[in-house]
Amino acid sequence: MKRIMLKVAYDGTNYHGWQIQSNGETIEGVLNRCLSELFQEKIEVIGASRTDSGVHARENIAVFDTVSQIPPKKVANALNARLPEDIRIQDSEEVSTDFHPRKCSSRKIYEYRIYNATFSMPTERLYSYFTYVPLDVERMQEAAAYFIGTHDFKSFCSVDTQAESTVRQVDGIEVRKDGNLITIRVSGRGFLYNMVRIMAGTLMEVGRGRLEPADIARILEAKDRSAAGPTAPACGLTLIKYEFL
Amino acid sequence: MKRIMLKVAYDGTNYHGWQIQSNGETIEGVLNRCLSELFQEKIEVIGASRTDSGVHARENIAVFDTVSQIPPKKVANALNARLPEDIRIQDSEEVSTDFHPRKCSSRKIYEYRIYNATFSMPTERLYSYFTYVPLDVERMQEAAAYFIGTHDFKSFCSVDTQAESTVRQVDGIEVRKDGNLITIRVSGRGFLYNMVRIMAGTLMEVGRGRLEPADIARILEAKDRSAAGPTAPACGLTLIKYEFL
């Protein structure tokens, strides 16, 4: 038996997230079905990041075990031939049989994209959140700096989390503007449930003037979800990179 | 009666191009239907660029005449409320009643996007053409320079054109690479049918080594469609800007 790791990219628009659900198609479900067909054995993947419904990925990680003799490097191509075009394996390689993608130390990079203009732009609508409320990027940059470092992110975590600790380390965060597109890029060892989307929703509150940049420190201190801004919509979020350390 | 100009953005993925067809939904058809409903009179737009099936636009132009009293500036918002989300008016304003968008001097900017990597990227697939054949961007840049200026572009024009003259002026062309995405940006006073897509298809032939950069001069000279490369697929093309001079 060998364990194979896949780098998986997907457009989350038409999926009910990563994790298998009874009520709709999921990334995990499609991978299990296509892998089981390809290998002619029952395959069940283990995902690194179980992204929410509508969230996209340029690089998420899945591992699975197989007894087949297909060379691991060839799995990407063979699997892509069976997958729908909104899911594409970027790489496949053998890993040690005890490798578990959620139990290894890793760094993730997420991007949250906001299209900020009077009217929405059709060719941006699927991979960004649109708001016509003018956002001040300099204020958002100033606010974002408060996230860097190790903090208790309880205020930036969905109340229905099952995490034992809500302390997390944000290694870097960058807010940049290119035309009408504002991109928040954040990297860290781990993120709580909805953490990036709540950070994005709160930075937008700063950008529109409802909160001050320094309020981020106060919100972190409050350790109360209701102190932070709303959870920004899923379509703006993309998992960019997943690095094992 | 007044004439109103619309700046129209659209995701061309699900449309049979701009111009009304008997066999499928078109941008022009949707605009006529939604405008006629909005104004409660029969409205027929005149488009500036009649883009092909699958081509996108960030800014195309349409004008129409109406006897209604709706303030021209408010048309954008009112029309957007009726349009599907893959078509969005960016601006609306009154123009003189003899303004015809195809009979005015204008400058258009087009972008052709190519996603060049071993495997396609789902979140790029709708707005770029994917090829796994490695393309050398420096060669493409060198080749692109030959297009600048006034030339007979007969080799870069679909054989079923109805244009009287095939002489056109390319004001600028830029080929740049950002990660795996190659963007060809070209501006000019006017383009022949399929001209940008044939230019892109020919630049890709240079990028992969089947043609030399200097071959562009020879192909222009040939004045023969079969001397140039293939017509690059529609999904990679976006009309970026339409300026009246």
Coordinates of C-alpha atoms in Angstrom, one line a residue:
Chain A
M1 CA 0.0 0.0 0.0
K2 CA 1.2 3.5 -0.7
R3 CA -0.1 6.9 0.3
I4 CA -0.4 9.6 -2.4
M5 CA -0.7 13.3 -1.9
L6 CA -2.6 15.5 -4.4
K7 CA -2.5 19.2 -4.8
V8 CA -6.1 20.1 -5.7
A9 CA -7.3 23.3 -7.3
Y10 CA -11.0 24.1 -7.7
D11 CA -13.6 26.7 -8.5
G12 CA -16.0 26.3 -5.5
T13 CA -18.9 28.1 -7.2
N14 CA -20.9 25.0 -7.8
Y15 CA -19.9 22.9 -4.8
H16 CA -21.3 22.6 -1.2
G17 CA -17.7 22.9 0.1
W18 CA -15.0 20.3 0.6
Q19 CA -16.6 17.9 3.0
I20 CA -19.1 15.2 1.9
Q21 CA -22.7 16.2 2.5
S22 CA -26.0 14.5 2.0
N23 CA -27.5 17.4 0.2
G24 CA -25.2 18.3 -2.6
E25 CA -22.0 17.7 -4.6
T26 CA -18.7 18.3 -2.7
I27 CA -15.0 18.4 -3.7
E28 CA -14.3 15.4 -1.5
G29 CA -17.2 13.5 -2.9
V30 CA -16.1 14.0 -6.5
L31 CA -12.5 13.1 -5.7
N32 CA -13.6 9.9 -3.9
R33 CA -15.8 8.9 -6.8
C34 CA -13.3 9.6 -9.6
L35 CA -10.4 8.1 -7.7
S36 CA -12.4 4.9 -6.9
E37 CA -13.3 4.6 -10.6
L38 CA -9.7 5.2 -11.7
F39 CA -8.2 2.7 -9.2
Q40 CA -11.0 0.2 -9.3
E41 CA -11.0 0.1 -5.4
K42 CA -12.8 2.1 -2.7
I43 CA -10.8 5.3 -2.1
E44 CA -11.5 7.9 0.5
V45 CA -9.3 11.1 0.6
I46 CA -8.2 13.0 3.7
G47 CA -8.3 16.7 3.1
A48 CA -6.1 19.4 4.6
S49 CA -8.4 22.3 4.6
R50 CA -12.2 21.5 4.6
T51 CA -13.2 24.7 2.8
D52 CA -16.8 26.0 3.1
S53 CA -19.4 26.0 0.4
G54 CA -18.5 28.5 -2.4
V55 CA -14.8 28.9 -1.3
H56 CA -12.2 28.4 -4.0
A57 CA -8.7 26.9 -3.9
R58 CA -5.6 27.1 -6.1
E59 CA -3.9 24.6 -3.8
N60 CA -5.6 22.4 -1.3
I61 CA -4.2 19.0 -0.2
A62 CA -5.7 15.6 -0.2
V63 CA -4.1 12.2 0.6
F64 CA -5.3 8.7 0.0
D65 CA -4.1 5.1 0.2
T66 CA -4.0 2.7 -2.7
V67 CA -2.7 -0.8 -3.5
S68 CA -2.5 0.0 -7.2
Q69 CA 0.8 0.1 -9.1
I70 CA 0.0 3.4 -11.0
P71 CA 3.2 5.5 -10.7
P72 CA 2.2 8.3 -8.2
K73 CA 3.5 11.1 -10.5
K74 CA 1.0 9.9 -13.2
V75 CA -2.1 10.1 -11.0
A76 CA -2.5 13.8 -11.6
N77 CA -2.9 13.4 -15.4
A78 CA -5.1 10.2 -15.1
L79 CA -7.4 11.8 -12.5
N80 CA -7.8 15.1 -14.4
A81 CA -9.1 13.1 -17.4
R82 CA -12.0 12.0 -15.2
L83 CA -12.6 15.2 -13.2
P84 CA -15.0 18.0 -14.2
E85 CA -13.2 21.1 -15.5
D86 CA -13.8 23.1 -12.3
I87 CA -11.5 20.7 -10.3
R88 CA -7.9 20.2 -11.4
I89 CA -5.1 18.2 -9.8
Q90 CA -1.9 20.3 -10.0
D91 CA 0.5 17.6 -8.7
S92 CA 0.6 14.1 -7.3
E93 CA 3.4 12.4 -5.4
E94 CA 4.0 9.6 -2.9
V95 CA 4.3 10.5 0.8
S96 CA 5.0 8.3 3.8
T97 CA 2.1 6.2 4.9
D98 CA 1.8 8.0 8.3
F99 CA 1.6 11.4 6.7
H100 CA -1.7 13.2 7.7
P101 CA -2.2 16.6 6.2
R102 CA -4.1 18.0 9.2
K103 CA -1.6 16.7 11.8
C104 CA 1.5 18.2 10.2
S105 CA 2.9 21.6 10.8
S106 CA 1.9 23.8 7.9
R107 CA 1.5 27.3 6.6
K108 CA -1.5 28.3 4.6
I109 CA -2.0 31.4 2.4
Y110 CA -5.5 32.7 1.8
E111 CA -6.7 35.6 -0.4
Y112 CA -9.9 37.5 0.1
R113 CA -10.8 39.6 -3.0
I114 CA -13.2 42.5 -3.0
Y115 CA -14.5 44.3 -6.1
N116 CA -15.2 47.9 -5.0
A117 CA -16.9 50.1 -7.6
T118 CA -20.2 51.7 -8.4
F119 CA -21.3 48.6 -10.3
S120 CA -20.2 45.0 -10.3
M121 CA -18.0 43.6 -13.0
P122 CA -19.3 40.4 -14.5
T123 CA -15.9 38.8 -15.2
E124 CA -14.9 39.3 -11.5
R125 CA -18.2 38.3 -9.9
L126 CA -17.4 34.6 -9.3
Y127 CA -14.1 35.1 -7.5
S128 CA -14.6 38.3 -5.5
Y129 CA -17.2 39.9 -3.3
F130 CA -18.7 43.1 -4.7
T131 CA -19.5 46.1 -2.7
Y132 CA -20.3 49.6 -3.9
V133 CA -19.6 51.1 -0.5
P134 CA -16.3 53.0 -1.0
L135 CA -13.5 51.3 1.0
D136 CA -10.4 53.2 2.2
V137 CA -7.5 50.8 1.6
E138 CA -5.0 52.8 3.7
R139 CA -7.3 52.4 6.7
M140 CA -7.6 48.7 6.0
Q141 CA -3.8 48.3 5.8
E142 CA -3.4 50.1 9.1
A143 CA -6.0 47.9 10.7
A144 CA -4.6 44.7 9.2
A145 CA -1.2 45.2 10.9
Y146 CA -2.9 44.5 14.3
F147 CA -3.6 40.9 13.3
I148 CA 0.1 40.0 12.9
G149 CA 1.6 37.8 15.6
T150 CA 0.1 35.4 18.1
H151 CA -3.3 36.3 19.5
D152 CA -6.4 34.8 20.9
F153 CA -8.7 35.0 17.8
K154 CA -11.9 34.1 19.6
S155 CA -13.6 37.2 18.3
F156 CA -12.7 36.1 14.8
C157 CA -14.1 32.7 15.0
S158 CA -17.5 31.3 14.2
V159 CA -19.4 30.6 17.5
D160 CA -20.0 27.0 16.4
T161 CA -16.3 26.1 16.3
Q162 CA -15.0 22.9 18.0
A163 CA -11.5 24.2 18.4
E164 CA -9.9 23.6 21.8
S165 CA -7.8 26.7 21.7
T166 CA -8.6 29.9 19.8
V167 CA -5.0 31.1 19.9
R168 CA -3.5 31.4 16.4
Q169 CA -0.4 33.0 14.8
V170 CA -0.8 35.2 11.8
D171 CA 2.6 35.4 10.0
G172 CA 1.7 38.1 7.5
I173 CA -1.1 40.1 6.1
E174 CA -1.1 42.4 3.1
V175 CA -3.9 44.6 1.7
R176 CA -3.4 45.9 -1.8
K177 CA -5.5 47.6 -4.4
D178 CA -5.2 47.1 -8.2
G179 CA -7.8 49.1 -10.1
N180 CA -11.1 48.3 -8.4
L181 CA -9.9 45.1 -6.9
I182 CA -8.8 45.0 -3.2
T183 CA -7.0 41.8 -2.2
I184 CA -6.3 40.8 1.4
R185 CA -3.6 38.2 1.5
V186 CA -3.0 36.5 4.8
S187 CA -0.6 33.7 5.9
G188 CA -0.4 31.7 9.0
R189 CA 0.1 28.3 10.6
G190 CA -3.6 27.7 11.2
F191 CA -6.9 29.4 11.0
L192 CA -10.1 29.0 13.0
Y193 CA -13.4 28.3 11.4
N194 CA -14.4 31.4 9.3
M195 CA -11.5 33.3 10.7
V196 CA -10.3 34.8 7.4
R197 CA -13.8 35.7 6.3
I198 CA -14.5 37.4 9.7
M199 CA -11.1 39.3 9.4
A200 CA -12.1 40.4 5.9
G201 CA -15.6 41.4 7.0
T202 CA -14.1 43.4 9.9
L203 CA -11.4 45.1 7.7
M204 CA -14.3 46.2 5.4
E205 CA -16.0 47.8 8.4
V206 CA -12.7 49.8 9.0
G207 CA -12.5 50.6 5.2
R208 CA -16.0 52.1 5.2
G209 CA -15.4 54.1 8.4
R210 CA -17.6 52.2 10.8
L211 CA -14.6 51.1 12.8
E212 CA -11.2 52.7 13.4
P213 CA -8.0 50.7 12.6
A214 CA -7.1 50.7 16.3
D215 CA -10.4 49.0 17.1
I216 CA -8.9 45.7 15.9
A217 CA -6.8 45.6 19.1
R218 CA -10.0 46.1 21.2
I219 CA -11.9 43.4 19.3
L220 CA -9.1 40.9 19.7
E221 CA -9.1 41.7 23.5
A222 CA -12.9 41.3 23.7
K223 CA -12.7 37.5 22.8
D224 CA -16.3 37.8 21.7
R225 CA -17.6 37.1 18.2
S226 CA -20.1 39.9 18.4
A227 CA -17.4 42.5 18.8
A228 CA -16.1 41.8 15.2
G229 CA -17.6 42.6 11.9
P230 CA -19.7 40.3 9.7
T231 CA -18.4 37.1 8.0
A232 CA -17.6 38.1 4.5
P233 CA -19.2 36.0 1.7
A234 CA -17.6 32.8 0.6
C235 CA -17.1 33.6 -3.1
G236 CA -14.4 36.1 -2.3
L237 CA -12.1 33.6 -0.5
T238 CA -9.5 31.5 -2.2
L239 CA -7.0 29.1 -0.5
I240 CA -3.8 30.0 -2.4
K241 CA -1.1 27.7 -1.0
Y242 CA -0.6 25.0 1.5
E243 CA 3.0 24.4 2.6
F244 CA 4.2 21.7 5.0
L245 CA 7.0 22.9 7.3
Chain B
M1 CA -36.4 61.9 -28.2
K2 CA -33.0 61.5 -26.8
R3 CA -30.1 59.1 -27.4
I4 CA -28.5 57.4 -24.5
M5 CA -25.0 55.7 -24.4
L6 CA -24.4 52.7 -22.2
K7 CA -21.0 51.3 -21.1
V8 CA -21.7 47.6 -21.0
A9 CA -19.6 44.9 -19.3
Y10 CA -20.3 41.2 -19.7
D11 CA -19.1 37.7 -19.1
G12 CA -19.5 36.2 -22.6
T13 CA -19.4 32.6 -21.4
N14 CA -23.1 31.9 -21.7
Y15 CA -23.9 34.1 -24.8
H16 CA -23.8 33.6 -28.5
G17 CA -21.9 36.8 -28.9
W18 CA -23.2 40.4 -29.1
Q19 CA -25.4 40.3 -32.2
I20 CA -28.9 39.0 -32.2
Q21 CA -29.1 35.4 -33.5
S22 CA -32.0 33.1 -34.0
N23 CA -30.3 30.2 -32.2
G24 CA -29.4 31.5 -28.8
E25 CA -29.2 34.3 -26.2
T26 CA -27.1 37.3 -27.1
I27 CA -26.0 40.5 -25.3
E28 CA -27.8 42.7 -27.8
G29 CA -31.0 40.5 -27.4
V30 CA -30.9 40.7 -23.6
L31 CA -30.3 44.5 -23.7
N32 CA -33.2 45.1 -26.1
R33 CA -35.6 43.0 -24.1
C34 CA -34.7 44.5 -20.7
L35 CA -34.6 48.1 -22.1
S36 CA -38.0 47.6 -23.8
E37 CA -39.5 46.4 -20.5
L38 CA -37.9 49.2 -18.5
F39 CA -39.0 52.0 -20.9
Q40 CA -42.3 50.3 -22.0
E41 CA -41.5 51.1 -25.6
K42 CA -39.7 49.1 -28.3
I43 CA -35.9 49.7 -27.9
E44 CA -33.2 48.5 -30.2
V45 CA -29.6 49.2 -29.3
I46 CA -26.7 49.9 -31.7
G47 CA -23.5 48.3 -30.5
A48 CA -19.9 49.5 -31.0
S49 CA -18.1 46.2 -31.1
R50 CA -20.1 43.1 -32.1
T51 CA -18.1 40.7 -30.1
D52 CA -18.1 37.0 -31.0
S53 CA -19.6 34.1 -29.1
G54 CA -17.7 33.6 -25.8
V55 CA -15.8 36.9 -25.9
H56 CA -16.0 39.0 -22.7
A57 CA -16.1 42.8 -22.2
R58 CA -15.3 45.2 -19.4
E59 CA -16.4 48.1 -21.6
N60 CA -18.4 47.8 -24.8
I61 CA -20.7 50.6 -26.0
A62 CA -24.4 50.6 -26.9
V63 CA -26.6 53.5 -27.8
F64 CA -30.4 53.7 -28.1
D65 CA -33.2 56.2 -28.5
T66 CA -36.0 56.8 -26.2
V67 CA -38.9 59.2 -25.7
S68 CA -39.0 58.5 -22.0
Q69 CA -38.2 61.1 -19.3
I70 CA -36.0 58.8 -17.1
P71 CA -32.8 60.9 -16.4
P72 CA -30.0 59.3 -18.5
K73 CA -27.7 59.0 -15.6
K74 CA -30.2 56.8 -13.8
V75 CA -30.6 54.3 -16.6
A76 CA -27.5 52.3 -15.5
N77 CA -29.0 51.5 -12.1
A78 CA -32.5 50.9 -13.3
L79 CA -31.4 48.6 -16.1
N80 CA -29.0 46.6 -13.9
A81 CA -31.9 45.7 -11.6
R82 CA -33.4 43.8 -14.6
L83 CA -30.3 42.4 -16.2
P84 CA -28.8 38.9 -15.4
E85 CA -25.7 39.2 -13.2
D86 CA -23.3 38.3 -16.1
I87 CA -24.2 41.7 -17.8
R88 CA -23.7 44.9 -15.9
I89 CA -24.0 48.5 -17.2
Q90 CA -21.1 50.6 -15.9
D91 CA -22.3 54.0 -16.9
S92 CA -25.2 55.7 -18.8
E93 CA -25.3 59.2 -20.3
E94 CA -27.0 61.3 -22.9
V95 CA -25.2 61.8 -26.3
S96 CA -26.2 63.8 -29.4
T97 CA -28.9 62.2 -31.5
D98 CA -26.6 61.7 -34.4
F99 CA -23.9 59.9 -32.4
H100 CA -23.2 56.4 -34.0
P101 CA -20.7 54.3 -32.1
R102 CA -19.3 52.6 -35.2
K103 CA -19.0 55.7 -37.2
C104 CA -17.0 57.7 -34.7
S105 CA -13.2 57.7 -34.4
S106 CA -12.4 55.5 -31.5
R107 CA -9.6 53.6 -29.8
K108 CA -10.2 50.1 -28.5
I109 CA -8.1 48.1 -26.0
Y110 CA -8.3 44.3 -26.0
E111 CA -6.7 41.8 -23.8
Y112 CA -6.0 38.2 -24.7
R113 CA -5.1 36.0 -21.6
I114 CA -3.3 32.7 -21.7
Y115 CA -2.9 30.4 -18.7
N116 CA 0.3 28.5 -19.4
A117 CA 1.1 25.7 -17.0
T118 CA 1.2 21.9 -16.8
F119 CA -2.4 21.7 -15.7
S120 CA -5.3 24.2 -16.0
M121 CA -6.4 26.4 -13.1
P122 CA -10.2 26.2 -12.5
T123 CA -10.5 29.8 -11.3
E124 CA -8.8 31.0 -14.5
R125 CA -10.6 28.8 -17.0
L126 CA -13.5 31.0 -17.9
Y127 CA -11.4 34.1 -18.8
S128 CA -8.3 32.7 -20.4
Y129 CA -7.1 30.1 -22.8
F130 CA -5.2 27.2 -21.3
T131 CA -2.2 25.6 -23.0
Y132 CA 0.4 23.3 -21.4
V133 CA 2.8 23.9 -24.3
P134 CA 5.5 26.1 -22.7
L135 CA 5.5 29.6 -24.2
D136 CA 8.6 31.8 -24.3
V137 CA 7.3 35.3 -23.4
E138 CA 10.4 37.1 -24.5
R139 CA 10.1 35.7 -28.0
M140 CA 6.4 36.8 -28.0
Q141 CA 7.4 40.3 -26.9
E142 CA 9.9 40.6 -29.7
A143 CA 7.3 39.3 -32.3
A144 CA 4.6 41.6 -31.0
A145 CA 6.7 44.7 -31.8
Y146 CA 6.3 44.0 -35.5
F147 CA 2.5 44.7 -35.3
I148 CA 2.9 48.3 -34.1
G149 CA 2.1 50.9 -36.7
T150 CA -0.1 50.9 -39.9
H151 CA -0.1 47.7 -41.9
D152 CA -2.2 45.7 -44.2
F153 CA -3.6 43.1 -41.7
K154 CA -5.1 40.9 -44.4
S155 CA -3.2 37.8 -43.1
F156 CA -4.7 38.5 -39.6
C157 CA -8.3 38.7 -40.7
S158 CA -10.9 36.0 -41.0
V159 CA -11.4 35.1 -44.7
D160 CA -15.2 35.9 -44.4
T161 CA -14.7 39.5 -43.6
Q162 CA -16.7 42.2 -45.4
A163 CA -14.2 45.0 -44.7
E164 CA -13.4 47.1 -47.7
S165 CA -9.8 47.8 -46.6
T166 CA -7.7 45.5 -44.4
V167 CA -5.3 48.3 -43.5
R168 CA -5.3 49.0 -39.8
Q169 CA -3.2 50.9 -37.2
V170 CA -2.0 49.2 -34.0
D171 CA -1.1 51.9 -31.5
G172 CA 0.5 49.6 -28.9
I173 CA 0.9 46.0 -27.9
E174 CA 2.3 44.6 -24.7
V175 CA 3.0 41.0 -23.7
R176 CA 3.5 40.4 -20.0
K177 CA 3.7 37.4 -17.7
D178 CA 2.4 37.3 -14.1
G179 CA 2.9 33.8 -12.6
N180 CA 1.4 31.4 -15.1
L181 CA -0.8 34.0 -16.8
I182 CA 0.4 35.6 -20.0
T183 CA -1.5 38.7 -21.1
I184 CA -1.4 40.3 -24.6
R185 CA -2.8 43.8 -24.4
V186 CA -3.3 45.6 -27.7
S187 CA -4.7 49.0 -28.6
G188 CA -5.7 50.5 -31.9
R189 CA -8.3 52.6 -33.9
G190 CA -10.0 49.6 -35.4
F191 CA -9.6 45.8 -35.7
L192 CA -10.6 43.4 -38.5
Y193 CA -12.8 40.4 -37.8
N194 CA -10.9 38.0 -35.6
M195 CA -7.8 40.1 -35.9
V196 CA -6.8 40.1 -32.2
R197 CA -7.5 36.4 -31.9
I198 CA -5.3 35.6 -35.0
M199 CA -2.6 37.9 -33.6
A200 CA -2.7 36.0 -30.3
G201 CA -2.7 32.6 -32.1
T202 CA 0.3 33.6 -34.1
L203 CA 2.2 35.0 -31.1
M204 CA 1.6 31.6 -29.4
E205 CA 3.2 29.9 -32.4
V206 CA 6.2 32.2 -31.9
G207 CA 6.2 31.5 -28.2
R208 CA 6.3 27.7 -28.7
G209 CA 9.1 28.0 -31.3
R210 CA 7.2 27.1 -34.5
L211 CA 7.7 30.6 -35.9
E212 CA 10.5 33.1 -35.4
P213 CA 9.7 36.7 -34.1
A214 CA 10.8 38.1 -37.5
D215 CA 8.3 35.9 -39.3
I216 CA 5.6 38.4 -38.3
A217 CA 7.0 40.8 -40.9
R218 CA 6.9 38.1 -43.6
I219 CA 3.3 37.1 -42.6
L220 CA 2.1 40.7 -42.8
E221 CA 3.7 41.0 -46.2
A222 CA 2.0 37.8 -47.4
K223 CA -1.5 39.3 -47.1
D224 CA -2.8 35.7 -46.9
R225 CA -4.8 34.3 -43.9
S226 CA -3.1 30.9 -44.3
A227 CA 0.3 32.4 -43.6
A228 CA -0.6 33.3 -40.0
G229 CA -1.3 31.1 -37.0
P230 CA -4.6 29.7 -35.8
T231 CA -7.4 31.9 -34.4
A232 CA -7.0 31.7 -30.6
P233 CA -10.2 30.6 -28.7
A234 CA -12.8 33.2 -27.8
C235 CA -12.8 32.7 -24.0
G236 CA -9.3 34.3 -23.7
L237 CA -10.4 37.6 -25.3
T238 CA -11.8 40.6 -23.4
L239 CA -12.7 44.0 -24.8
I240 CA -11.2 46.3 -22.0
K241 CA -12.0 49.8 -23.1
Y242 CA -13.7 51.8 -25.8
E243 CA -12.6 55.4 -26.1
F244 CA -14.1 58.0 -28.5
L245 CA -11.5 60.4 -29.8

